PDB file of C-alpha atoms in Angstrom:
ATOM      1  CA  MET A1400      95.963  40.207 150.018  1.00 41.00           C
ATOM      2  CA  THR A1401      92.787  41.091 148.100  1.00 45.00           C
ATOM      3  CA  ASP A1402      93.014  43.984 145.670  1.00 50.00           C
ATOM      4  CA  PRO A1403      90.252  46.484 146.612  1.00 50.00           C
ATOM      5  CA  ALA A1404      89.818  47.270 142.921  1.00 54.00           C
ATOM      6  CA  ASP A1405      89.116  43.618 142.101  1.00 70.00           C
ATOM      7  CA  ASP A1406      85.354  43.181 142.176  1.00 89.00           C
ATOM      8  CA  THR A1407      85.530  39.446 141.473  1.00 92.00           C
ATOM      9  CA  THR A1408      85.594  36.389 143.705  1.00 92.00           C
ATOM     10  CA  ASP A1409      86.086  32.661 143.383  1.00 91.00           C
ATOM     11  CA  PHE A1410      83.406  30.272 142.220  1.00 86.00           C
ATOM     12  CA  GLY A1411      85.340  27.052 142.372  1.00 88.00           C
ATOM     13  CA  TYR A1412      88.368  27.670 140.165  1.00 90.00           C
ATOM     14  CA  GLN A1413      86.614  30.391 138.183  1.00 90.00           C
ATOM     15  CA  ARG A1414      86.653  34.126 138.888  1.00 91.00           C
ATOM     16  CA  VAL A1415      83.195  35.672 138.726  1.00 90.00           C
ATOM     17  CA  PRO A1416      81.731  39.080 139.631  1.00 92.00           C
ATOM     18  CA  ARG A1417      81.118  39.243 143.393  1.00 90.00           C
ATOM     19  CA  GLY A1418      77.422  39.829 142.867  1.00 85.00           C
ATOM     20  CA  GLU A1419      77.207  36.719 140.686  1.00 90.00           C
ATOM     21  CA  LYS A1420      78.561  34.157 143.138  1.00 90.00           C
ATOM     22  CA  SER A1421      75.480  33.877 145.353  1.00 89.00           C
ATOM     23  CA  ARG A1422      73.285  33.272 142.292  1.00 90.00           C
ATOM     24  CA  ARG A1423      75.590  30.532 141.021  1.00 89.00           C
ATOM     25  CA  VAL A1424      75.892  28.888 144.438  1.00 88.00           C
ATOM     26  CA  GLY A1425      72.116  29.043 144.727  1.00 87.00           C
ATOM     27  CA  ALA A1426      71.765  27.219 141.425  1.00 87.00           C
ATOM     28  CA  VAL A1427      74.162  24.507 142.639  1.00 86.00           C
ATOM     29  CA  PHE A1428      72.137  23.849 145.772  1.00 85.00           C
ATOM     30  CA  ASP A1429      68.819  24.038 143.954  1.00 85.00           C
ATOM     31  CA  SER A1430      70.197  21.246 141.795  1.00 84.00           C
ATOM     32  CA  VAL A1431      71.591  19.047 144.586  1.00 84.00           C
ATOM     33  CA  ALA A1432      68.855  19.549 147.207  1.00 83.00           C
ATOM     34  CA  ASP A1433      66.807  16.453 146.392  1.00 83.00           C
ATOM     35  CA  ASN A1434      69.818  14.138 146.665  1.00 82.00           C
ATOM     36  CA  TYR A1435      71.795  16.082 149.254  1.00 81.00           C
ATOM     37  CA  ASP A1436      71.541  13.647 152.178  1.00 82.00           C
ATOM     38  CA  LEU A1437      72.104  10.548 150.059  1.00 82.00           C
ATOM     39  CA  MET A1438      75.119  12.122 148.380  1.00 83.00           C
ATOM     40  CA  ASN A1439      76.584  13.170 151.739  1.00 84.00           C
ATOM     41  CA  ASP A1440      76.475   9.550 152.866  1.00 85.00           C
ATOM     42  CA  LEU A1441      77.966   8.277 149.605  1.00 85.00           C
ATOM     43  CA  MET A1442      80.669  10.945 149.273  1.00 85.00           C
ATOM     44  CA  SER A1443      81.929  10.619 152.841  1.00 88.00           C
ATOM     45  CA  MET A1444      81.105   6.926 153.264  1.00 87.00           C
ATOM     46  CA  GLY A1445      78.972   8.015 156.220  1.00 89.00           C
ATOM     47  CA  ILE A1446      81.844   9.741 158.031  1.00 93.00           C
ATOM     48  CA  HIS A1447      80.078  13.120 157.865  1.00 94.00           C
ATOM     49  CA  ARG A1448      77.851  11.840 160.682  1.00 93.00           C
ATOM     50  CA  LEU A1449      80.904  11.430 162.920  1.00 95.00           C
ATOM     51  CA  TRP A1450      82.147  14.926 162.026  1.00 95.00           C
ATOM     52  CA  LYS A1451      78.791  16.392 162.992  1.00 95.00           C
ATOM     53  CA  HIS A1452      78.619  14.340 166.195  1.00 96.00           C
ATOM     54  CA  PHE A1453      82.061  15.647 167.185  1.00 97.00           C
ATOM     55  CA  THR A1454      80.890  19.208 166.499  1.00 97.00           C
ATOM     56  CA  LEU A1455      77.845  18.743 168.696  1.00 97.00           C
ATOM     57  CA  GLU A1456      79.979  17.333 171.507  1.00 97.00           C
ATOM     58  CA  LEU A1457      82.437  20.223 171.183  1.00 97.00           C
ATOM     59  CA  ALA A1458      79.545  22.697 171.351  1.00 97.00           C
ATOM     60  CA  ALA A1459      78.807  21.569 174.942  1.00 96.00           C
ATOM     61  CA  ILE A1460      75.188  22.665 174.601  1.00 97.00           C
ATOM     62  CA  ARG A1461      73.296  23.293 177.828  1.00 97.00           C
ATOM     63  CA  PRO A1462      69.517  23.162 178.330  1.00 96.00           C
ATOM     64  CA  GLY A1463      67.861  26.493 177.683  1.00 97.00           C
ATOM     65  CA  GLU A1464      70.451  27.886 175.297  1.00 98.00           C
ATOM     66  CA  ARG A1465      69.608  29.946 172.214  1.00 98.00           C
ATOM     67  CA  ILE A1466      71.288  28.537 169.103  1.00 98.00           C
ATOM     68  CA  LEU A1467      71.625  29.657 165.481  1.00 98.00           C
ATOM     69  CA  ASP A1468      72.646  27.125 162.817  1.00 97.00           C
ATOM     70  CA  LEU A1469      73.709  28.942 159.648  1.00 98.00           C
ATOM     71  CA  ALA A1470      73.750  27.266 156.227  1.00 94.00           C
ATOM     72  CA  GLY A1471      71.902  24.523 158.070  1.00 93.00           C
ATOM     73  CA  GLY A1472      70.663  22.802 154.936  1.00 87.00           C
ATOM     74  CA  THR A1473      68.674  19.686 155.688  1.00 86.00           C
ATOM     75  CA  GLY A1474      69.065  20.077 159.444  1.00 91.00           C
ATOM     76  CA  ASP A1475      71.523  17.445 160.709  1.00 91.00           C
ATOM     77  CA  LEU A1476      73.182  19.769 163.215  1.00 94.00           C
ATOM     78  CA  ALA A1477      69.955  21.580 164.104  1.00 94.00           C
ATOM     79  CA  ALA A1478      68.252  18.311 165.043  1.00 93.00           C
ATOM     80  CA  GLY A1479      71.020  17.390 167.474  1.00 94.00           C
ATOM     81  CA  MET A1480      71.054  20.890 168.917  1.00 95.00           C
ATOM     82  CA  ALA A1481      67.300  20.941 169.467  1.00 94.00           C
ATOM     83  CA  ARG A1482      67.494  17.711 171.442  1.00 92.00           C
ATOM     84  CA  ARG A1483      70.316  19.035 173.617  1.00 95.00           C
ATOM     85  CA  THR A1484      68.929  22.487 174.401  1.00 95.00           C
ATOM     86  CA  GLY A1485      65.493  21.069 175.148  1.00 92.00           C
ATOM     87  CA  ARG A1486      62.106  22.728 175.359  1.00 91.00           C
ATOM     88  CA  SER A1487      63.469  25.562 177.492  1.00 94.00           C
ATOM     89  CA  GLY A1488      65.874  26.549 174.717  1.00 96.00           C
ATOM     90  CA  SER A1489      65.513  27.418 171.058  1.00 96.00           C
ATOM     91  CA  VAL A1490      67.202  26.618 167.757  1.00 96.00           C
ATOM     92  CA  VAL A1491      67.007  28.667 164.569  1.00 97.00           C
ATOM     93  CA  LEU A1492      67.701  26.660 161.413  1.00 96.00           C
ATOM     94  CA  SER A1493      68.814  29.136 158.753  1.00 96.00           C
ATOM     95  CA  ASP A1494      69.942  28.874 155.148  1.00 95.00           C
ATOM     96  CA  ILE A1495      70.051  31.303 152.235  1.00 93.00           C
ATOM     97  CA  ASN A1496      68.688  28.634 149.875  1.00 92.00           C
ATOM     98  CA  GLY A1497      64.934  28.212 150.110  1.00 92.00           C
ATOM     99  CA  ARG A1498      64.844  24.754 148.562  1.00 91.00           C
ATOM    100  CA  MET A1499      67.443  23.367 150.970  1.00 90.00           C
ATOM    101  CA  LEU A1500      65.665  25.018 153.884  1.00 91.00           C
ATOM    102  CA  ALA A1501      62.319  23.522 152.886  1.00 90.00           C
ATOM    103  CA  ARG A1502      63.868  20.052 152.826  1.00 89.00           C
ATOM    104  CA  GLY A1503      65.375  20.650 156.247  1.00 89.00           C
ATOM    105  CA  ARG A1504      62.072  21.866 157.687  1.00 89.00           C
ATOM    106  CA  ASP A1505      60.150  18.869 156.323  1.00 89.00           C
ATOM    107  CA  ARG A1506      62.830  16.411 157.410  1.00 87.00           C
ATOM    108  CA  LEU A1507      62.896  17.725 160.976  1.00 87.00           C
ATOM    109  CA  ALA A1508      59.108  17.796 161.187  1.00 86.00           C
ATOM    110  CA  ASP A1509      59.003  14.153 160.072  1.00 84.00           C
ATOM    111  CA  ALA A1510      61.536  13.352 162.812  1.00 82.00           C
ATOM    112  CA  GLY A1511      59.383  15.058 165.433  1.00 83.00           C
ATOM    113  CA  VAL A1512      61.758  17.990 165.922  1.00 82.00           C
ATOM    114  CA  ALA A1513      59.536  21.059 165.955  1.00 71.00           C
ATOM    115  CA  GLY A1514      58.674  22.364 169.414  1.00 81.00           C
ATOM    116  CA  ASN A1515      61.776  24.489 169.957  1.00 91.00           C
ATOM    117  CA  LEU A1516      62.819  24.967 166.325  1.00 92.00           C
ATOM    118  CA  GLU A1517      62.351  28.001 164.083  1.00 93.00           C
ATOM    119  CA  VAL A1518      63.193  28.098 160.373  1.00 94.00           C
ATOM    120  CA  VAL A1519      64.475  31.368 158.885  1.00 96.00           C
ATOM    121  CA  GLN A1520      65.754  32.010 155.362  1.00 95.00           C
ATOM    122  CA  ALA A1521      68.682  34.396 155.773  1.00 95.00           C
ATOM    123  CA  ASP A1522      71.966  35.533 154.249  1.00 95.00           C
ATOM    124  CA  ALA A1523      74.902  34.819 156.568  1.00 96.00           C
ATOM    125  CA  GLU A1524      76.477  38.124 155.514  1.00 96.00           C
ATOM    126  CA  ALA A1525      73.488  40.191 156.758  1.00 97.00           C
ATOM    127  CA  LEU A1526      71.660  38.342 159.521  1.00 98.00           C
ATOM    128  CA  PRO A1527      68.153  39.547 160.498  1.00 97.00           C
ATOM    129  CA  PHE A1528      68.804  39.111 164.221  1.00 98.00           C
ATOM    130  CA  ALA A1529      69.543  41.577 166.999  1.00 98.00           C
ATOM    131  CA  ASP A1530      72.954  41.892 168.619  1.00 98.00           C
ATOM    132  CA  ALA A1531      73.740  39.313 171.320  1.00 98.00           C
ATOM    133  CA  SER A1532      70.741  37.115 170.417  1.00 98.00           C
ATOM    134  CA  PHE A1533      72.403  33.684 170.714  1.00 98.00           C
ATOM    135  CA  ASP A1534      74.612  31.621 172.992  1.00 98.00           C
ATOM    136  CA  LEU A1535      75.947  29.488 170.143  1.00 98.00           C
ATOM    137  CA  VAL A1536      76.268  30.060 166.399  1.00 98.00           C
ATOM    138  CA  THR A1537      77.343  27.269 164.061  1.00 98.00           C
ATOM    139  CA  ILE A1538      77.946  26.977 160.338  1.00 98.00           C
ATOM    140  CA  GLY A1539      78.538  23.519 158.905  1.00 96.00           C
ATOM    141  CA  PHE A1540      79.993  23.089 155.416  1.00 94.00           C
ATOM    142  CA  GLY A1541      78.658  26.475 154.395  1.00 94.00           C
ATOM    143  CA  LEU A1542      81.320  29.118 154.963  1.00 96.00           C
ATOM    144  CA  ARG A1543      83.238  28.215 151.811  1.00 94.00           C
ATOM    145  CA  ASN A1544      80.163  29.073 149.740  1.00 94.00           C
ATOM    146  CA  VAL A1545      79.796  32.548 151.242  1.00 95.00           C
ATOM    147  CA  THR A1546      80.949  35.409 149.017  1.00 94.00           C
ATOM    148  CA  ASP A1547      82.257  37.653 151.821  1.00 96.00           C
ATOM    149  CA  LYS A1548      83.598  35.351 154.521  1.00 97.00           C
ATOM    150  CA  PRO A1549      84.884  38.146 156.821  1.00 97.00           C
ATOM    151  CA  ALA A1550      81.404  39.720 156.733  1.00 97.00           C
ATOM    152  CA  ALA A1551      79.783  36.418 157.685  1.00 98.00           C
ATOM    153  CA  LEU A1552      82.224  35.880 160.561  1.00 98.00           C
ATOM    154  CA  ALA A1553      81.602  39.437 161.767  1.00 98.00           C
ATOM    155  CA  GLU A1554      77.850  38.793 161.710  1.00 98.00           C
ATOM    156  CA  MET A1555      78.314  35.584 163.691  1.00 98.00           C
ATOM    157  CA  LYS A1556      80.257  37.565 166.283  1.00 98.00           C
ATOM    158  CA  ARG A1557      77.651  40.346 166.362  1.00 98.00           C
ATOM    159  CA  VAL A1558      74.690  38.087 167.127  1.00 98.00           C
ATOM    160  CA  LEU A1559      76.532  36.181 169.881  1.00 98.00           C
ATOM    161  CA  ALA A1560      75.974  37.107 173.505  1.00 98.00           C
ATOM    162  CA  PRO A1561      79.118  37.906 175.533  1.00 97.00           C
ATOM    163  CA  GLY A1562      80.871  34.635 176.293  1.00 96.00           C
ATOM    164  CA  GLY A1563      78.975  32.856 173.525  1.00 98.00           C
ATOM    165  CA  ARG A1564      80.802  30.589 171.127  1.00 98.00           C
ATOM    166  CA  ALA A1565      80.996  30.030 167.399  1.00 98.00           C
ATOM    167  CA  LEU A1566      81.770  26.756 165.644  1.00 98.00           C
ATOM    168  CA  VAL A1567      82.763  26.447 161.993  1.00 98.00           C
ATOM    169  CA  LEU A1568      82.709  22.897 160.608  1.00 97.00           C
ATOM    170  CA  GLU A1569      84.283  22.899 157.173  1.00 97.00           C
ATOM    171  CA  PHE A1570      86.485  21.020 154.752  1.00 95.00           C
ATOM    172  CA  SER A1571      90.097  22.051 155.170  1.00 96.00           C
ATOM    173  CA  LYS A1572      93.660  21.146 154.199  1.00 96.00           C
ATOM    174  CA  PRO A1573      94.914  17.578 154.792  1.00 95.00           C
ATOM    175  CA  ALA A1574      97.619  17.575 157.448  1.00 94.00           C
ATOM    176  CA  VAL A1575      98.884  14.006 156.932  1.00 94.00           C
ATOM    177  CA  PRO A1576     101.759  13.635 154.419  1.00 92.00           C
ATOM    178  CA  GLY A1577     100.548  12.107 151.159  1.00 93.00           C
ATOM    179  CA  LEU A1578      96.864  12.367 152.041  1.00 95.00           C
ATOM    180  CA  ASP A1579      96.402  15.426 149.837  1.00 93.00           C
ATOM    181  CA  LYS A1580      97.215  13.477 146.667  1.00 92.00           C
ATOM    182  CA  LEU A1581      94.776  10.679 147.494  1.00 92.00           C
ATOM    183  CA  TYR A1582      92.151  13.238 148.448  1.00 91.00           C
ATOM    184  CA  ASP A1583      92.589  15.106 145.161  1.00 92.00           C
ATOM    185  CA  LEU A1584      92.262  11.879 143.195  1.00 91.00           C
ATOM    186  CA  TYR A1585      89.061  11.021 145.037  1.00 90.00           C
ATOM    187  CA  SER A1586      87.617  14.546 144.818  1.00 90.00           C
ATOM    188  CA  PHE A1587      88.165  15.095 141.115  1.00 91.00           C
ATOM    189  CA  SER A1588      87.686  11.569 139.814  1.00 89.00           C
ATOM    190  CA  VAL A1589      85.133   9.889 142.083  1.00 89.00           C
ATOM    191  CA  LEU A1590      82.921  12.740 143.305  1.00 88.00           C
ATOM    192  CA  PRO A1591      81.901  14.112 139.888  1.00 87.00           C
ATOM    193  CA  ARG A1592      81.154  10.575 138.691  1.00 89.00           C
ATOM    194  CA  LEU A1593      78.994   9.953 141.768  1.00 87.00           C
ATOM    195  CA  GLY A1594      77.213  13.217 141.048  1.00 85.00           C
ATOM    196  CA  ARG A1595      76.541  12.159 137.478  1.00 89.00           C
ATOM    197  CA  LEU A1596      75.342   8.657 138.378  1.00 88.00           C
ATOM    198  CA  VAL A1597      73.233   9.468 141.452  1.00 84.00           C
ATOM    199  CA  ALA A1598      72.113  13.062 140.967  1.00 81.00           C
ATOM    200  CA  ASP A1599      72.560  13.460 137.190  1.00 85.00           C
ATOM    201  CA  ASP A1600      74.710  16.503 137.960  1.00 86.00           C
ATOM    202  CA  GLU A1601      78.456  16.206 137.474  1.00 89.00           C
ATOM    203  CA  ASP A1602      79.157  19.953 137.310  1.00 90.00           C
ATOM    204  CA  SER A1603      77.755  20.791 140.749  1.00 88.00           C
ATOM    205  CA  TYR A1604      79.898  18.179 142.457  1.00 88.00           C
ATOM    206  CA  ARG A1605      82.973  19.321 140.551  1.00 91.00           C
ATOM    207  CA  TYR A1606      82.258  22.824 141.864  1.00 90.00           C
ATOM    208  CA  LEU A1607      81.971  21.464 145.406  1.00 88.00           C
ATOM    209  CA  ALA A1608      85.387  19.818 145.080  1.00 90.00           C
ATOM    210  CA  GLU A1609      86.903  23.016 143.686  1.00 93.00           C
ATOM    211  CA  SER A1610      85.320  25.196 146.378  1.00 93.00           C
ATOM    212  CA  ILE A1611      87.034  23.110 149.059  1.00 92.00           C
ATOM    213  CA  ARG A1612      90.439  23.824 147.475  1.00 93.00           C
ATOM    214  CA  MET A1613      89.709  27.564 147.428  1.00 93.00           C
ATOM    215  CA  HIS A1614      88.678  27.699 151.088  1.00 95.00           C
ATOM    216  CA  PRO A1615      91.191  29.119 153.615  1.00 96.00           C
ATOM    217  CA  ASP A1616      93.352  26.560 155.396  1.00 97.00           C
ATOM    218  CA  GLN A1617      93.186  25.961 159.140  1.00 98.00           C
ATOM    219  CA  GLY A1618      95.599  28.666 160.233  1.00 98.00           C
ATOM    220  CA  THR A1619      94.205  31.277 157.867  1.00 98.00           C
ATOM    221  CA  LEU A1620      90.636  30.684 159.015  1.00 98.00           C
ATOM    222  CA  ARG A1621      91.700  30.936 162.654  1.00 98.00           C
ATOM    223  CA  SER A1622      93.296  34.315 161.866  1.00 98.00           C
ATOM    224  CA  MET A1623      90.121  35.429 160.088  1.00 98.00           C
ATOM    225  CA  MET A1624      88.076  34.574 163.175  1.00 98.00           C
ATOM    226  CA  GLU A1625      90.475  36.555 165.342  1.00 98.00           C
ATOM    227  CA  ASP A1626      90.183  39.503 162.942  1.00 98.00           C
ATOM    228  CA  ALA A1627      86.379  39.292 163.335  1.00 98.00           C
ATOM    229  CA  GLY A1628      86.785  39.758 167.086  1.00 98.00           C
ATOM    230  CA  PHE A1629      86.621  36.199 168.360  1.00 98.00           C
ATOM    231  CA  GLU A1630      88.813  35.217 171.290  1.00 98.00           C
ATOM    232  CA  ARG A1631      90.574  31.969 172.234  1.00 98.00           C
ATOM    233  CA  CYS A1632      90.292  30.709 168.671  1.00 98.00           C
ATOM    234  CA  GLY A1633      91.478  27.219 167.838  1.00 98.00           C
ATOM    235  CA  PHE A1634      90.680  24.230 165.680  1.00 98.00           C
ATOM    236  CA  HIS A1635      90.474  20.452 165.706  1.00 98.00           C
ATOM    237  CA  ASN A1636      91.529  18.462 162.644  1.00 98.00           C
ATOM    238  CA  LEU A1637      89.300  15.508 161.753  1.00 97.00           C
ATOM    239  CA  THR A1638      90.138  12.679 159.330  1.00 96.00           C
ATOM    240  CA  GLY A1639      93.695  13.882 158.903  1.00 96.00           C
ATOM    241  CA  GLY A1640      92.689  17.499 158.324  1.00 96.00           C
ATOM    242  CA  ILE A1641      90.255  16.800 155.488  1.00 96.00           C
ATOM    243  CA  VAL A1642      87.771  18.487 157.811  1.00 97.00           C
ATOM    244  CA  ALA A1643      88.395  20.912 160.668  1.00 98.00           C
ATOM    245  CA  VAL A1644      86.200  22.377 163.398  1.00 98.00           C
ATOM    246  CA  HIS A1645      87.135  25.917 164.386  1.00 98.00           C
ATOM    247  CA  ARG A1646      85.916  27.421 167.636  1.00 98.00           C
ATOM    248  CA  GLY A1647      85.993  30.978 168.943  1.00 98.00           C
ATOM    249  CA  TYR A1648      84.363  32.914 171.780  1.00 98.00           C
ATOM    250  CA  ALA A1649      82.599  36.276 171.765  1.00 97.00           C
TER     251      ALA A1649
END
């Protein structure tokens, strides 16, 4: 349980003042933005595309729906959503980091995804949208970087229309015996070296590995979603629990 008097939070394995985390996370993503898509492919050996495809299938998007993609980065999920909801619907691609958001906007424009897409720079903890504005809210590989996760989940619930659904795609805790040791070896030996060789930034990728270990496990995150007011919460483990997709309904 968090001590109310403790005004610090995790930044990887470090403890930092709560007000400092967003600045440090911002610096990480400013650094990795230019190589973000390439590094995603290298780090996951392309499997991140399957995780995102599964998330889109689980979303069961219908034409005409209003969708918000938080921490949307370079727009992988938003592109798939825009195709599924069609011209009669709308997708808001949102991220707190302006550099990541600019790359996402340019990437989607180059891919011809523009007609039903809006780009908004926003903090997931204080969304600039009215109550019940969306049918679906997603956050992919972004919740672990949020300083106040309960606040972000509460905001996701607030902006969902009654019956709307939320999806959280995030790294989680391996559920296959022995996989955690292999995963740790890969995360702390291979990923920082890849970061150094490809992006000339070992520290940012070490932080990313550490932030995964500090993120709530599957059951804890499900409880956090329930505490935020979501109903029928559950999760699907992918790749042995290395990644999980949580779903809840408003």
